[in-house]
MMTF fields as JSON, N, C-alpha, C and O atoms, coordinates in Angstrom:
{
  "mmtfVersion": "1.0.0",
  "mmtfProducer": "UNKNOWN",
  "numBonds": 343,
  "numAtoms": 344,
  "numGroups": 86,
  "numChains": 1,
  "numModels": 1,
  "chainsPerModel": [1],
  "groupsPerChain": [86],
  "chainIdList": ["A"],
  "bondAtomList": [4, 2, 8, 6, 12, 10, 16, 14, 20, 18, 24, 22, 28, 26, 32, 30, 36, 34, 40, 38, 44, 42, 48, 46, 52, 50, 56, 54, 60, 58, 64, 62, 68, 66, 72, 70, 76, 74, 80, 78, 84, 82, 88, 86, 92, 90, 96, 94, 100, 98, 104, 102, 108, 106, 112, 110, 116, 114, 120, 118, 124, 122, 128, 126, 132, 130, 136, 134, 140, 138, 144, 142, 148, 146, 152, 150, 156, 154, 160, 158, 164, 162, 168, 166, 172, 170, 176, 174, 180, 178, 184, 182, 188, 186, 192, 190, 196, 194, 200, 198, 204, 202, 208, 206, 212, 210, 216, 214, 220, 218, 224, 222, 228, 226, 232, 230, 236, 234, 240, 238, 244, 242, 248, 246, 252, 250, 256, 254, 260, 258, 264, 262, 268, 266, 272, 270, 276, 274, 280, 278, 284, 282, 288, 286, 292, 290, 296, 294, 300, 298, 304, 302, 308, 306, 312, 310, 316, 314, 320, 318, 324, 322, 328, 326, 332, 330, 336, 334, 340, 338],
  "bondOrderList": [1, 1, 1, 1, 1, 1, 1, 1, 1, 1, 1, 1, 1, 1, 1, 1, 1, 1, 1, 1, 1, 1, 1, 1, 1, 1, 1, 1, 1, 1, 1, 1, 1, 1, 1, 1, 1, 1, 1, 1, 1, 1, 1, 1, 1, 1, 1, 1, 1, 1, 1, 1, 1, 1, 1, 1, 1, 1, 1, 1, 1, 1, 1, 1, 1, 1, 1, 1, 1, 1, 1, 1, 1, 1, 1, 1, 1, 1, 1, 1, 1, 1, 1, 1, 1],
  "groupList": [{"groupName": "UNK", "atomNameList": ["N", "CA", "C", "O"], "elementList": ["N", "C", "C", "O"], "formalChargeList": [0, 0, 0, 0], "bondAtomList": [1, 0, 2, 1, 3, 2], "bondOrderList": [1, 1, 2], "singleLetterCode": "X", "chemCompType": "L-PEPTIDE LINKING"}],
  "groupTypeList": [0, 0, 0, 0, 0, 0, 0, 0, 0, 0, 0, 0, 0, 0, 0, 0, 0, 0, 0, 0, 0, 0, 0, 0, 0, 0, 0, 0, 0, 0, 0, 0, 0, 0, 0, 0, 0, 0, 0, 0, 0, 0, 0, 0, 0, 0, 0, 0, 0, 0, 0, 0, 0, 0, 0, 0, 0, 0, 0, 0, 0, 0, 0, 0, 0, 0, 0, 0, 0, 0, 0, 0, 0, 0, 0, 0, 0, 0, 0, 0, 0, 0, 0, 0, 0, 0],
  "groupIdList": [1, 2, 3, 4, 5, 6, 7, 8, 9, 10, 11, 12, 13, 14, 15, 16, 17, 18, 19, 20, 21, 22, 23, 24, 25, 26, 27, 28, 29, 30, 31, 32, 33, 34, 35, 36, 37, 38, 39, 40, 41, 42, 43, 44, 45, 46, 47, 48, 49, 50, 51, 52, 53, 54, 55, 56, 57, 58, 59, 60, 61, 62, 63, 64, 65, 66, 67, 68, 69, 70, 71, 72, 73, 74, 75, 76, 77, 78, 79, 80, 81, 82, 83, 84, 85, 86],
  "secStructList": [7, 5, 6, 6, 5, 7, 7, 7, 7, 7, 6, 6, 6, 1, 7, 7, 7, 7, 7, 2, 2, 2, 2, 2, 6, 6, 1, 7, 7, 7, 7, 2, 2, 2, 2, 2, 2, 2, 2, 2, 2, 6, 6, 6, 1, 7, 2, 2, 2, 2, 2, 2, 2, 2, 2, 2, 2, 2, 2, 2, 6, 6, 7, 7, 7, 7, 7, 2, 2, 2, 2, 2, 2, 2, 2, 2, 2, 2, 2, 2, 2, 2, 2, 7, 7, 7],
  "xCoordList": [104.819, 105.191, 105.666, 104.945, 106.959, 107.328, 108.121, 109.006, 107.535, 107.854, 107.563, 106.431, 108.535, 108.109, 108.992, 109.302, 109.345, 110.011, 109.139, 108.442, 108.958, 108.315, 109.006, 109.939, 108.848, 109.527, 108.738, 107.548, 109.309, 108.761, 109.412, 110.54, 108.694, 109.257, 108.58, 107.391, 109.567, 108.925, 108.184, 108.747, 107.291, 106.548, 107.024, 106.632, 107.936, 108.442, 109.687, 110.131, 110.347, 111.336, 111.146, 112.06, 109.707, 109.319, 109.071, 108.456, 109.722, 109.332, 108.031, 107.582, 107.363, 105.939, 105.969, 106.777, 104.958, 104.86, 104.265, 103.348, 104.681, 104.334, 102.838, 102.592, 102.003, 100.576, 100.59, 101.015, 100.145, 100.246, 99.446, 99.665, 98.394, 97.668, 98.501, 98.645, 98.984, 99.688, 101.321, 101.921, 101.701, 102.898, 102.493, 103.187, 101.182, 100.9, 100.735, 101.311, 100.152, 99.909, 101.053, 101.002, 102.115, 103.468, 104.232, 105.419, 103.902, 104.744, 105.052, 104.158, 106.558, 106.668, 105.766, 105.394, 105.522, 104.677, 105.432, 106.392, 105.199, 105.964, 104.968, 103.898, 105.378, 104.561, 104.306, 105.093, 103.243, 103.015, 104.327, 104.796, 104.765, 105.942, 106.981, 107.631, 107.443, 108.489, 107.985, 108.906, 106.796, 106.361, 106.711, 107.096, 106.507, 106.887, 108.076, 108.357, 109.004, 110.369, 110.899, 111.88, 110.113, 110.632, 110.198, 110.996, 108.912, 108.73, 109.554, 109.751, 110.299, 111.354, 112.608, 113.083, 112.968, 114.155, 114.061, 115.129, 112.987, 112.739, 111.795, 110.833, 112.1, 111.008, 110.479, 111.209, 109.238, 108.616, 108.249, 107.394, 108.875, 108.53, 107.229, 106.988, 106.461, 105.249, 105.751, 106.183, 105.633, 106.14, 105.784, 106.445, 104.323, 103.906, 104.357, 104.623, 104.452, 105.029, 106.304, 106.698, 107.199, 108.377, 108.497, 109.445, 107.394, 107.246, 107.009, 107.349, 106.403, 105.804, 107.141, 107.43, 107.847, 109.281, 110.154, 110.874, 110.169, 111.028, 110.541, 111.378, 109.173, 108.305, 108.904, 109.315, 108.994, 109.313, 110.862, 111.268, 111.523, 112.824, 113.218, 114.137, 112.382, 112.703, 112.074, 112.582, 111.016, 110.783, 111.628, 111.738, 112.428, 113.388, 114.541, 115.202, 114.857, 116.355, 115.975, 116.809, 114.571, 114.455, 113.99, 114.119, 113.267, 112.734, 113.86, 113.697, 114.97, 116.063, 115.451, 114.628, 116.026, 115.56, 116.282, 117.503, 115.682, 116.061, 115.532, 114.447, 115.956, 115.399, 114.535, 114.923, 113.244, 111.99, 112.307, 113.05, 111.87, 111.968, 113.165, 113.223, 114.169, 115.628, 115.879, 116.213, 115.672, 116.035, 114.853, 115.331, 113.878, 112.967, 113.427, 113.399, 113.736, 114.146, 115.437, 115.577, 116.568, 117.769, 117.325, 117.781, 116.582, 115.935, 115.59, 116.17, 114.718, 114.017, 115.565, 115.582, 116.237, 117.309, 118.163, 118.508, 118.535, 119.32, 118.578, 119.278, 117.343, 116.561, 116.745, 116.957, 116.624, 116.467, 118.059, 118.296, 118.734, 120.333, 120.728, 121.498, 120.131, 120.575, 119.712, 120.293, 118.154, 117.626, 116.719, 115.518, 117.196, 116.425, 115.282, 115.487, 114.007, 112.909, 112.962, 112.612, 113.302, 113.555, 115.21, 115.433],
  "yCoordList": [98.217, 98.959, 100.38, 101.032, 100.556, 101.904, 102.703, 102.265, 104.038, 104.864, 104.194, 103.732, 104.051, 103.474, 102.051, 101.639, 101.38, 100.194, 99.104, 99.421, 97.874, 96.925, 95.961, 95.637, 95.282, 94.177, 92.659, 92.535, 91.847, 90.552, 89.579, 89.379, 88.668, 87.662, 86.195, 85.878, 85.558, 83.895, 83.323, 83.427, 82.881, 82.409, 81.051, 80.593, 80.462, 79.338, 79.355, 78.356, 80.658, 81.028, 81.47, 81.374, 82.042, 82.453, 81.173, 80.125, 81.593, 80.607, 80.799, 81.923, 79.65, 79.732, 79.993, 79.409, 81.021, 81.01, 79.701, 79.156, 79.165, 77.862, 78.37, 79.492, 77.342, 77.661, 77.461, 76.403, 78.425, 78.469, 77.47, 77.17, 77.012, 75.964, 74.624, 73.875, 74.385, 73.279, 73.237, 72.191, 74.328, 74.744, 74.326, 73.542, 74.968, 74.643, 73.131, 72.608, 72.386, 70.919, 70.21, 69.078, 70.627, 69.898, 70.581, 70.254, 71.429, 72.167, 71.455, 70.984, 71.426, 70.708, 71.177, 72.348, 70.452, 70.765, 71.347, 70.681, 72.404, 73.154, 73.262, 73.809, 72.577, 72.343, 73.797, 74.707, 74.004, 75.494, 75.912, 77.05, 74.964, 75.205, 75.65, 76.509, 75.332, 75.604, 77.034, 77.85, 77.562, 78.541, 79.683, 80.758, 79.293, 80.08, 80.544, 81.729, 79.429, 79.728, 80.533, 81.262, 80.371, 81.261, 82.667, 83.561, 83.038, 84.232, 84.88, 86.033, 84.327, 84.466, 84.994, 86.129, 83.929, 84.055, 85.263, 85.783, 85.778, 86.745, 87.781, 88.042, 88.43, 89.518, 90.535, 91.077, 90.969, 91.699, 91.218, 91.76, 90.275, 89.674, 88.694, 87.879, 88.836, 87.879, 86.549, 86.203, 85.792, 84.329, 83.432, 82.534, 83.933, 83.219, 83.54, 82.654, 84.914, 85.067, 84.574, 84.239, 84.494, 83.922, 82.381, 81.889, 81.74, 80.359, 80.067, 79.028, 81.081, 80.994, 81.242, 80.608, 82.121, 82.332, 81.137, 80.843, 80.396, 79.434, 78.118, 77.357, 77.883, 76.787, 76.959, 75.973, 78.381, 78.584, 78.216, 77.605, 78.608, 78.376, 76.882, 76.436, 76.076, 74.557, 73.959, 73.036, 74.632, 74.079, 74.347, 73.515, 75.563, 75.87, 75.027, 74.785, 74.55, 73.849, 72.426, 71.609, 71.862, 70.644, 69.771, 68.553, 70.491, 69.706, 68.671, 67.454, 69.359, 68.334, 68.077, 68.775, 66.935, 66.297, 67.253, 67.405, 67.642, 68.528, 68.471, 67.892, 68.876, 68.771, 70.039, 71.078, 69.764, 70.998, 71.822, 72.775, 71.639, 72.923, 73.505, 74.728, 72.84, 73.615, 74.564, 75.74, 73.895, 74.628, 75.718, 76.699, 75.858, 77.023, 78.012, 79.224, 77.656, 78.586, 79.196, 80.409, 78.383, 79.054, 80.059, 81.196, 79.84, 80.476, 82.016, 83.045, 81.961, 83.133, 83.813, 85.037, 83.367, 83.806, 84.658, 85.786, 83.961, 84.451, 85.785, 86.766, 85.85, 86.974, 88.276, 89.439, 87.827, 88.655, 89.46, 90.629, 88.653, 89.056, 89.919, 90.852, 89.611, 90.444, 91.53, 92.597, 91.683, 92.798, 93.112, 93.27, 93.213, 93.141, 94.369, 95.565, 93.698, 94.609, 95.58, 96.755, 95.181, 95.811, 95.918, 96.524],
  "zCoordList": [77.14, 76.212, 77.194, 77.949, 76.916, 77.627, 76.458, 75.723, 76.497, 75.261, 74.054, 73.908, 73.035, 72.079, 71.903, 70.785, 73.098, 73.065, 73.487, 74.451, 73.043, 73.258, 73.686, 72.95, 74.799, 75.426, 75.152, 75.441, 74.732, 74.829, 75.11, 74.659, 76.052, 76.979, 76.539, 76.491, 76.288, 75.98, 77.195, 78.285, 77.145, 78.359, 78.955, 80.028, 78.1, 78.528, 79.254, 79.819, 79.244, 79.823, 81.29, 82.109, 81.644, 82.662, 83.898, 83.703, 85.162, 86.163, 86.736, 86.961, 86.998, 87.282, 88.698, 89.42, 89.241, 90.605, 91.255, 90.64, 92.393, 93.121, 93.72, 94.162, 93.62, 94.136, 95.619, 96.083, 96.389, 97.695, 98.618, 99.792, 97.707, 98.534, 98.396, 99.362, 97.284, 97.287, 98.173, 98.417, 98.466, 99.109, 100.592, 101.239, 101.15, 102.427, 102.457, 103.41, 101.724, 102.013, 102.013, 102.493, 101.569, 101.717, 102.648, 102.648, 103.438, 104.189, 105.595, 106.298, 105.964, 107.273, 108.576, 108.664, 109.318, 110.398, 111.517, 111.906, 112.081, 113.365, 114.143, 113.877, 115.459, 116.652, 117.332, 117.073, 118.17, 118.817, 119.644, 119.657, 120.232, 121.194, 120.457, 121.053, 119.193, 118.253, 117.783, 117.831, 117.347, 117.124, 117.847, 117.387, 119.302, 120.451, 120.574, 120.749, 120.469, 120.305, 119.287, 119.432, 118.043, 116.926, 117.285, 117.004, 117.934, 118.393, 118.949, 118.567, 120.038, 121.063, 120.032, 120.009, 119.259, 118.339, 117.485, 117.163, 117.077, 116.166, 116.469, 115.747, 117.648, 117.906, 117.209, 116.379, 117.369, 116.286, 114.918, 114.217, 114.618, 113.249, 113.151, 114.041, 112.06, 111.905, 111.549, 110.45, 112.7, 112.552, 111.509, 110.988, 111.238, 110.237, 108.866, 108.053, 108.583, 107.34, 107.114, 105.997, 108.485, 108.305, 107.889, 107.278, 108.321, 108.153, 106.66, 106.094, 106.112, 104.655, 103.859, 102.845, 104.358, 103.568, 103.701, 102.747, 104.813, 105.17, 104.374, 103.887, 104.262, 103.318, 101.976, 101.365, 101.383, 100.081, 99.832, 98.843, 100.711, 100.569, 100.579, 99.893, 101.486, 101.668, 100.128, 99.492, 99.783, 98.38, 97.429, 96.529, 97.388, 96.401, 96.509, 95.499, 97.635, 97.92, 97.76, 98.149, 97.124, 96.887, 97.798, 97.673, 99.032, 100.259, 100.887, 100.974, 101.285, 101.946, 103.345, 103.936, 103.743, 104.677, 106.165, 106.201, 106.93, 108.032, 109.432, 109.484, 110.51, 111.643, 111.878, 112.41, 111.369, 111.286, 112.345, 112.109, 113.535, 114.442, 114.422, 114.291, 114.531, 114.784, 113.567, 113.716, 112.203, 111.129, 110.983, 110.413, 111.198, 111.366, 112.638, 112.427, 113.6, 114.627, 114.089, 114.246, 113.364, 113.008, 111.933, 112.059, 110.989, 110.076, 110.765, 110.417, 111.62, 112.381, 113.343, 113.466, 113.691, 114.151, 113.454, 113.807, 112.287, 111.08, 110.599, 110.346, 110.478, 109.888, 110.963, 110.619, 112.215, 113.175, 113.335, 113.639, 113.096, 113.216, 112.279, 112.506, 110.973, 109.734, 109.941, 109.745, 110.372, 110.397, 111.604, 111.386, 112.858, 113.909, 113.931, 113.723, 114.25, 114.415, 115.756, 115.645, 116.715, 117.809, 118.439, 119.486]
}
């Protein structure tokens, strides 16, 4: 309720938040060497947070088949190019 206005939303129209546990169980595996390369590609970023964003994107896209390590490193590079931390 905001002032004298009430906003109603139909629950069936809201998008449900994905369960983080189910996302993690279904996430593509990234080996430690690739995680190290991702840190180099996106210096200053929390690589594990970027991995979580990347997995969410992957789920939203319908879990396309991809070269896991290269796709994640590309995601990190793009993030760093758009908004460098250092």
